[in-house]
CSV table of C-alpha atoms in Angstrom, one decimal:
chain,number,residue,atom,x,y,z
A,1,PHE,CA,5.0,6.8,-40.6
A,2,ARG,CA,6.0,10.4,-38.0
A,3,ALA,CA,10.1,8.1,-36.8
A,4,LYS,CA,10.5,8.6,-41.1
A,5,TYR,CA,10.1,11.9,-41.2
A,6,THR,CA,11.0,13.3,-38.3
A,7,GLN,CA,14.8,11.8,-38.9
A,8,MET,CA,13.9,14.1,-42.7
A,9,TYR,CA,12.6,16.5,-40.5
A,10,ILE,CA,16.1,16.1,-39.1
A,11,CYS,CA,18.8,15.1,-42.0
A,12,ASN,CA,17.8,18.2,-44.1
A,13,ALA,CA,18.2,20.1,-41.2
A,14,THR,CA,21.9,19.3,-41.4
A,15,ARG,CA,22.5,19.4,-44.7
A,16,GLN,CA,21.6,22.9,-44.0
A,17,LEU,CA,23.4,23.3,-41.0
A,18,SER,CA,26.1,21.3,-43.1
A,19,ARG,CA,27.0,24.4,-46.1
A,20,SER,CA,26.5,27.0,-43.7
A,21,SER,CA,30.4,28.2,-43.4
A,22,LEU,CA,30.6,27.4,-39.5
A,23,PHE,CA,29.8,23.6,-39.7
A,24,PRO,CA,31.5,21.9,-42.8
A,25,MET,CA,31.0,18.3,-42.9
A,26,THR,CA,30.3,15.3,-45.8
A,27,ARG,CA,27.5,13.6,-46.2
A,28,ASN,CA,28.6,10.8,-44.2
A,29,THR,CA,28.4,12.5,-40.5
A,30,ARG,CA,25.8,14.0,-41.5
A,31,GLY,CA,23.7,10.0,-41.6
A,32,ARG,CA,25.5,9.6,-38.3
A,33,ILE,CA,24.4,12.5,-36.9
A,34,SER,CA,20.9,12.9,-37.4
A,35,ALA,CA,21.6,8.8,-36.4
A,36,THR,CA,22.5,9.6,-33.4
A,37,ILE,CA,20.6,12.3,-32.7
A,38,VAL,CA,17.2,10.2,-33.3
A,39,ALA,CA,18.7,7.1,-31.4
A,40,THR,CA,19.0,10.2,-28.0
A,41,CYS,CA,15.3,11.5,-28.6
A,42,GLY,CA,13.5,7.4,-28.7
A,43,VAL,CA,15.8,6.9,-24.5
A,44,ALA,CA,15.0,10.0,-23.1
A,45,ILE,CA,11.1,9.6,-24.8
A,46,LEU,CA,11.7,6.0,-23.6
A,47,ALA,CA,13.2,7.4,-19.6
A,48,ILE,CA,10.1,9.7,-19.2
A,49,LEU,CA,8.2,7.0,-19.5
A,50,CYS,CA,9.7,5.1,-16.9
A,51,VAL,CA,10.2,7.8,-14.6
A,52,ASP,CA,6.1,8.6,-14.6
A,53,SER,CA,5.6,5.7,-14.2
A,54,PHE,CA,7.1,4.5,-11.2
A,55,HIS,CA,6.7,8.6,-9.8
A,56,SER,CA,2.6,8.0,-10.9
A,57,ARG,CA,1.7,4.8,-8.1
A,58,PHE,CA,-0.7,8.1,-6.0
A,59,THR,CA,-1.6,10.4,-8.1
A,60,LEU,CA,-3.3,13.2,-6.1
A,61,THR,CA,-6.2,15.1,-7.6
A,62,SER,CA,-7.8,18.1,-5.7
A,63,ASP,CA,-11.1,20.3,-6.3
A,64,ARG,CA,-9.9,23.8,-6.8
A,65,SER,CA,-9.6,22.7,-2.8
A,66,THR,CA,-5.7,22.8,-0.2
A,67,ASP,CA,-7.3,21.3,2.4
A,68,PHE,CA,-6.7,17.3,2.2
A,69,ASN,CA,-10.3,16.2,3.2
A,70,SER,CA,-11.3,17.0,0.0
A,71,ILE,CA,-8.6,15.0,-1.9
A,72,ARG,CA,-9.4,12.1,-3.4
A,73,TYR,CA,-6.8,9.0,-3.4
A,74,TRP,CA,-6.7,7.2,-7.2
A,75,LEU,CA,-4.2,4.9,-8.5
A,76,PRO,CA,-3.2,4.8,-12.0
A,77,ARG,CA,-5.4,4.4,-14.5
A,78,ARG,CA,-6.9,2.1,-12.1
A,79,LYS,CA,-11.3,3.2,-11.1
A,80,GLN,CA,-11.5,1.7,-6.6
A,81,LEU,CA,-14.6,0.1,-6.9
A,82,ALA,CA,-17.3,-1.3,-4.8
A,83,GLY,CA,-15.6,-4.8,-3.8
A,84,VAL,CA,-12.7,-4.4,-6.1
A,85,GLN,CA,-8.5,-4.3,-4.4
A,86,PRO,CA,-6.5,-2.5,-7.2
A,87,ARG,CA,-3.7,-4.0,-8.4
A,88,SER,CA,-0.1,-3.4,-5.8
A,89,HIS,CA,3.0,-1.5,-7.8
A,90,THR,CA,5.4,-3.2,-5.8
A,91,PRO,CA,8.0,-5.0,-6.1
A,92,HIS,CA,5.1,-7.7,-4.1
A,93,LEU,CA,2.4,-7.3,-5.8
A,94,SER,CA,-1.6,-8.0,-5.2
A,95,THR,CA,-1.6,-11.8,-3.7
A,96,ASN,CA,-5.5,-12.2,-4.9
A,97,PHE,CA,-3.7,-11.5,-8.5
A,98,TRP,CA,-1.4,-14.1,-8.2
A,99,GLN,CA,-3.5,-16.9,-7.0
A,100,GLN,CA,-6.0,-16.0,-10.1
A,101,GLN,CA,-2.9,-17.1,-11.5
A,102,GLN,CA,-1.5,-19.9,-10.1
A,103,GLN,CA,-5.3,-21.3,-10.8
A,104,GLN,CA,-4.8,-20.4,-14.7
A,105,GLN,CA,-1.9,-22.4,-14.9
A,106,PRO,CA,-0.3,-25.6,-14.9
A,107,PRO,CA,1.6,-26.5,-11.4
A,108,ARG,CA,5.0,-25.8,-11.8
A,109,SER,CA,7.7,-28.3,-11.3
A,110,VAL,CA,10.3,-26.2,-9.2
A,111,SER,CA,8.7,-23.6,-6.8
A,112,LEU,CA,10.1,-21.2,-4.8
A,113,SER,CA,10.2,-21.9,-0.3
A,114,ALA,CA,8.5,-19.2,2.1
A,115,SER,CA,11.3,-18.6,3.8
A,116,LEU,CA,13.9,-17.9,-0.1
A,117,TRP,CA,10.4,-15.6,-1.1
A,118,ASP,CA,11.1,-14.2,1.8
A,119,GLU,CA,14.5,-13.4,1.3
A,120,LEU,CA,13.9,-12.2,-2.6
A,121,GLN,CA,11.6,-10.1,-1.0
A,122,THR,CA,13.8,-8.8,1.4
A,123,ALA,CA,16.1,-8.1,-1.1
A,124,LEU,CA,13.6,-6.1,-3.5
A,125,LEU,CA,13.2,-3.4,-0.5
A,126,SER,CA,16.7,-2.7,-0.6
A,127,LEU,CA,16.6,-1.8,-3.4
A,128,VAL,CA,13.4,0.9,-3.4
A,129,SER,CA,14.2,1.9,0.4
A,130,PRO,CA,18.1,3.0,2.4
A,131,ASN,CA,15.9,1.8,5.9
A,132,THR,CA,16.2,-2.1,5.3
A,133,ALA,CA,17.9,-2.8,8.3
A,134,LEU,CA,14.5,-2.4,9.7
A,135,VAL,CA,13.4,-5.1,7.6
A,136,GLU,CA,12.8,-7.5,10.3
A,137,PRO,CA,13.4,-11.5,8.4
A,138,ALA,CA,10.2,-14.6,8.7
A,139,PRO,CA,9.9,-15.9,12.0
A,140,GLY,CA,9.0,-19.6,11.1
A,141,PRO,CA,5.5,-21.1,11.0
A,142,ASN,CA,5.3,-21.4,15.7
A,143,ALA,CA,6.1,-18.1,15.5
A,144,ARG,CA,3.7,-16.3,18.0
A,145,GLY,CA,2.8,-12.6,18.3
A,146,THR,CA,1.4,-10.9,21.3
A,147,ILE,CA,-1.0,-8.4,21.0
A,148,VAL,CA,0.2,-5.4,22.0
A,149,GLN,CA,-3.0,-2.3,21.4
A,150,CYS,CA,-6.3,-3.1,21.2
A,151,ALA,CA,-8.4,0.4,19.2
A,152,ALA,CA,-12.4,0.4,18.2
A,153,LYS,CA,-13.5,4.3,16.9
A,154,PRO,CA,-17.5,4.2,17.1
A,155,LEU,CA,-19.6,6.3,14.7
A,156,GLN,CA,-20.0,9.8,15.2
A,157,SER,CA,-23.2,12.0,15.7
A,158,ASP,CA,-21.5,15.6,14.5
A,159,GLY,CA,-20.4,13.8,10.8
A,160,ALA,CA,-17.0,13.1,12.1
A,161,SER,CA,-16.2,9.4,10.9
A,162,LYS,CA,-17.2,11.2,7.5
A,163,PRO,CA,-14.1,11.4,5.2
A,164,SER,CA,-15.5,14.0,3.9
A,165,SER,CA,-15.6,16.5,7.2
A,166,LYS,CA,-13.7,19.1,8.0
A,167,SER,CA,-12.8,17.4,11.6
A,168,TYR,CA,-12.2,13.2,10.4
A,169,SER,CA,-8.9,11.4,11.7
A,170,PRO,CA,-8.2,8.5,10.3
A,171,LYS,CA,-6.5,7.2,14.0
A,172,LYS,CA,-8.6,4.8,15.9
A,173,VAL,CA,-9.0,5.5,20.0
A,174,SER,CA,-7.0,2.6,22.5
A,175,GLN,CA,-9.1,0.2,24.3
A,176,PRO,CA,-8.8,-2.1,27.3
A,177,PHE,CA,-10.2,-5.4,24.7
A,178,VAL,CA,-12.1,-5.5,21.9
A,179,THR,CA,-14.9,-7.5,20.6
A,180,LEU,CA,-14.8,-9.6,17.3
A,181,SER,CA,-18.2,-11.2,15.4
A,182,SER,CA,-18.1,-12.1,11.8
A,183,GLY,CA,-19.6,-8.4,11.0
A,184,GLY,CA,-16.7,-7.0,12.7
A,185,VAL,CA,-15.4,-5.3,15.6
A,186,MET,CA,-18.1,-4.0,17.5
A,187,GLY,CA,-18.4,-0.6,17.9
A,188,ASP,CA,-16.3,0.1,15.0
A,189,TYR,CA,-17.9,2.0,12.1
A,190,ASN,CA,-15.3,2.3,8.7
A,191,HIS,CA,-17.2,4.6,6.8
A,192,TYR,CA,-15.8,3.4,3.4
A,193,ARG,CA,-16.6,-0.5,4.3
A,194,THR,CA,-20.0,0.1,5.8
A,195,VAL,CA,-21.3,1.8,3.8
A,196,ALA,CA,-19.9,0.9,-0.3
A,197,LEU,CA,-19.4,-2.6,1.1
A,198,GLU,CA,-22.4,-3.3,2.4
A,199,ASN,CA,-20.5,-4.3,6.2
A,200,THR,CA,-18.5,-7.2,4.1
A,201,ASN,CA,-17.5,-10.0,6.3
A,202,ASP,CA,-13.9,-9.6,5.1
A,203,ARG,CA,-12.8,-6.4,6.2
A,204,ALA,CA,-14.2,-7.6,9.9
A,205,VAL,CA,-10.7,-6.4,11.3
A,206,SER,CA,-8.4,-4.7,10.8
A,207,ILE,CA,-4.2,-6.3,11.9
A,208,LEU,CA,-0.7,-3.8,12.3
A,209,THR,CA,2.6,-5.4,13.0
A,210,MET,CA,4.4,-3.0,14.9
A,211,ASP,CA,7.9,-3.1,12.1
A,212,VAL,CA,6.2,-1.0,10.2
A,213,LEU,CA,5.4,1.3,12.8
A,214,ARG,CA,9.1,1.4,13.5
A,215,ARG,CA,10.3,2.0,9.6
A,216,LEU,CA,7.5,4.6,10.1
A,217,SER,CA,8.7,6.2,13.0
A,218,ALA,CA,12.6,6.9,11.2
A,219,PHE,CA,10.1,8.6,8.1
A,220,GLU,CA,8.1,11.3,11.2
A,221,PRO,CA,9.2,11.4,14.7
A,222,ARG,CA,5.4,11.9,15.2
A,223,VAL,CA,3.8,8.9,13.6
A,224,GLU,CA,1.3,7.1,17.2
A,225,LEU,CA,-0.8,3.8,17.7
A,226,GLY,CA,-3.3,3.8,15.6
A,227,ASP,CA,-2.5,6.7,12.9
A,228,LEU,CA,-3.6,4.0,10.3
A,229,GLY,CA,-6.4,2.5,11.7
A,230,GLU,CA,-5.8,-0.4,12.6
A,231,ASN,CA,-8.1,-2.5,15.4
A,232,LEU,CA,-5.0,-4.9,15.9
A,233,LEU,CA,-1.0,-4.2,16.2
A,234,VAL,CA,1.0,-7.3,16.5
A,235,GLU,CA,4.5,-7.3,17.7
A,236,GLY,CA,6.7,-10.1,17.6
A,237,LEU,CA,5.6,-10.7,13.8
A,238,PRO,CA,6.6,-8.6,10.9
A,239,TYR,CA,4.1,-8.0,8.4
A,240,HIS,CA,5.6,-11.1,5.7
A,241,PHE,CA,4.0,-13.3,8.3
A,242,PHE,CA,0.6,-12.6,7.2
A,243,ARG,CA,-0.6,-14.7,3.9
A,244,VAL,CA,-3.5,-13.8,2.5
A,245,GLY,CA,-6.6,-17.4,2.8
A,246,GLY,CA,-4.3,-17.7,5.9
A,247,ARG,CA,-5.6,-19.2,9.1
A,248,TYR,CA,-4.5,-17.0,12.3
A,249,THR,CA,-5.4,-18.0,16.0
A,250,ILE,CA,-6.0,-15.4,19.1
A,251,SER,CA,-5.4,-16.2,22.7
A,252,SER,CA,-5.3,-16.3,26.4
A,253,GLY,CA,-2.0,-16.5,27.0
A,254,VAL,CA,-0.3,-18.8,28.0
A,255,GLY,CA,-1.2,-21.5,31.4
A,256,SER,CA,-4.2,-18.5,31.2
A,257,ASP,CA,-8.2,-18.5,31.6
A,258,SER,CA,-8.7,-15.4,32.0
A,259,THR,CA,-11.6,-13.4,30.4
A,260,ALA,CA,-12.6,-10.4,30.4
A,261,ALA,CA,-16.3,-9.2,29.4
A,262,GLY,CA,-17.2,-12.2,31.2
A,263,THR,CA,-15.4,-14.0,27.8
A,264,VAL,CA,-13.1,-16.8,27.1
A,265,THR,CA,-11.6,-15.3,25.1
A,266,ASP,CA,-9.3,-18.3,23.9
A,267,GLY,CA,-9.5,-20.0,20.8
A,268,ILE,CA,-10.7,-17.0,18.6
A,269,VAL,CA,-9.3,-18.0,15.0
A,270,ILE,CA,-8.8,-15.1,11.8
A,271,GLU,CA,-8.5,-15.4,7.7
A,272,VAL,CA,-6.7,-12.9,6.1
A,273,THR,CA,-9.0,-11.8,3.2
A,274,GLU,CA,-6.9,-8.5,1.6
A,275,PRO,CA,-3.9,-6.6,2.0
A,276,ILE,CA,-4.8,-3.4,2.9
A,277,VAL,CA,-4.4,-0.4,0.0
A,278,PRO,CA,-2.9,2.4,1.1
A,279,CYS,CA,-5.4,5.3,1.0
A,280,SER,CA,-5.4,8.7,0.7
A,281,ASN,CA,-7.2,9.8,3.5
A,282,LEU,CA,-4.5,9.3,6.0
A,283,CYS,CA,-3.8,11.8,5.0
A,284,THR,CA,-6.2,13.6,7.3
A,285,LEU,CA,-3.6,13.3,9.7
A,286,HIS,CA,-2.3,16.4,11.7
A,287,TYR,CA,2.0,16.0,10.9
A,288,ILE,CA,0.3,15.5,7.1
A,289,ASN,CA,-2.4,17.9,6.4
A,290,SER,CA,-0.4,20.4,8.7
A,291,PRO,CA,-2.0,23.8,8.4
A,292,GLU,CA,1.9,25.2,9.1
A,293,LEU,CA,2.8,23.4,5.1
A,294,THR,CA,1.6,24.6,2.5
A,295,PRO,CA,-0.6,23.6,0.3
A,296,VAL,CA,3.0,22.2,-1.7
A,297,GLN,CA,4.3,20.8,1.3
A,298,ARG,CA,1.5,18.5,2.0
A,299,ILE,CA,0.5,16.9,-1.1
A,300,GLU,CA,4.6,15.5,-0.9
A,301,LYS,CA,4.3,14.7,2.1
A,302,CYS,CA,1.2,13.1,1.6
A,303,GLN,CA,2.8,11.7,-2.0
A,304,ALA,CA,5.8,10.2,0.3
A,305,PHE,CA,3.9,9.1,3.8
A,306,LEU,CA,1.5,6.9,1.3
A,307,GLY,CA,5.4,5.8,-1.1
A,308,GLU,CA,6.3,4.6,2.2
A,309,LEU,CA,3.6,3.1,2.8
A,310,GLY,CA,3.3,0.9,-0.1
A,311,ILE,CA,6.6,-0.8,-0.5
A,312,ALA,CA,5.2,-4.4,-0.6
A,313,ALA,CA,1.6,-6.3,0.6
A,314,GLY,CA,0.5,-6.2,3.3
A,315,PHE,CA,2.9,-3.3,4.8
A,316,ARG,CA,0.1,-1.8,5.0
A,317,GLY,CA,-1.4,-4.3,7.4
A,318,TRP,CA,-3.8,-6.6,6.7
A,319,TYR,CA,-8.1,-7.0,6.8
A,320,ALA,CA,-9.3,-10.7,8.0
A,321,THR,CA,-12.5,-12.6,8.6
A,322,VAL,CA,-13.5,-13.7,12.1
A,323,VAL,CA,-14.1,-17.7,10.6
A,324,GLY,CA,-14.1,-19.6,14.3
A,325,GLY,CA,-14.8,-18.5,17.9
A,326,ASP,CA,-13.9,-22.1,20.1
A,327,GLY,CA,-11.1,-22.7,17.7
A,328,ASP,CA,-12.6,-25.3,15.5
A,329,GLY,CA,-11.8,-22.9,12.4
A,330,ASN,CA,-15.8,-24.1,11.3
A,331,ALA,CA,-16.8,-21.2,8.5
A,332,GLY,CA,-18.4,-18.3,10.1
A,333,GLY,CA,-18.0,-19.1,14.0
A,334,GLY,CA,-19.0,-17.1,17.1
A,335,GLY,CA,-15.8,-14.9,17.7
A,336,GLY,CA,-15.6,-13.7,21.1
A,337,VAL,CA,-12.8,-11.6,23.3
A,338,VAL,CA,-9.6,-10.1,22.4
A,339,LYS,CA,-7.7,-8.3,25.0
A,340,VAL,CA,-4.5,-6.8,25.1
A,341,GLY,CA,-1.4,-9.2,26.4
A,342,ASP,CA,-3.0,-12.5,23.7
A,343,SER,CA,-1.5,-14.8,22.0
A,344,ILE,CA,-1.9,-14.8,18.2
A,345,MET,CA,0.0,-17.3,15.9
A,346,ALA,CA,-0.6,-19.6,13.2
A,347,ALA,CA,-3.6,-21.8,13.5
């Protein structure tokens, strides 16, 4: 209805214009011009909607304050409910979403292999990011990584552990070893997991891979280990080595029976539960929420930083639960001590 009357309005306008001595034209010419104008407006509106949808992955809103401690992060048109992760607006969509779709559909006769999917994922990353060379190839099923840093951050008595605090920072402190259990990392506090998710075991430990930090260092040279709040930092395995539902064994070095704090670290089994979604709490890091930047520059840098972390599911990191402490992977297993230098591989 509106399109019809819009076209009639344009036709009348071109008719009046053609009657003037400046732009004489025939009836057919007026029709072609009006149709061209309508088509051009439609294409422009579609282009604006597509660009707006692409750039609205990360929307920041401020409550009359320019400090990032008061800024809340929302994915477009979705509220992040407690215990519910929103779909990722990236080439590699939420793994939980795809698993639900596959369970509802009958199995197909043709399926993509893991290696082929990794090649497709790398090709997609090359389209959305100029740093394609930093994306590492997929390792083999027997690949082994190394824990290069353990980190934890206890609850702060001055309230700095709450994201609403002006002294809050997501950075965790490096430790020589950490103790894992089904309840989480001993001596580590996460406010959202504790308050909103009631200490869910599905987020007992967070994992990050070094290929992500190398990529981020090309974007922001001041990125340091622990800035993303990871409990375990892994070298030798790319981020896409881990899969939701996959189990991985953390053990001491080959041929070593070393212990820490009197606990043997061999055979701790963890299960990846979900990819970590980029959060605006990361924008409280000193090189983003810097007093040297204007408020607009802080918001733009925050959006760019979160966009870099949101290029694929799992690039930001992975949450995992502890399912075994003796290598058998039985649910409800104990856990143990993980130290720098331990290895991690698929169970």
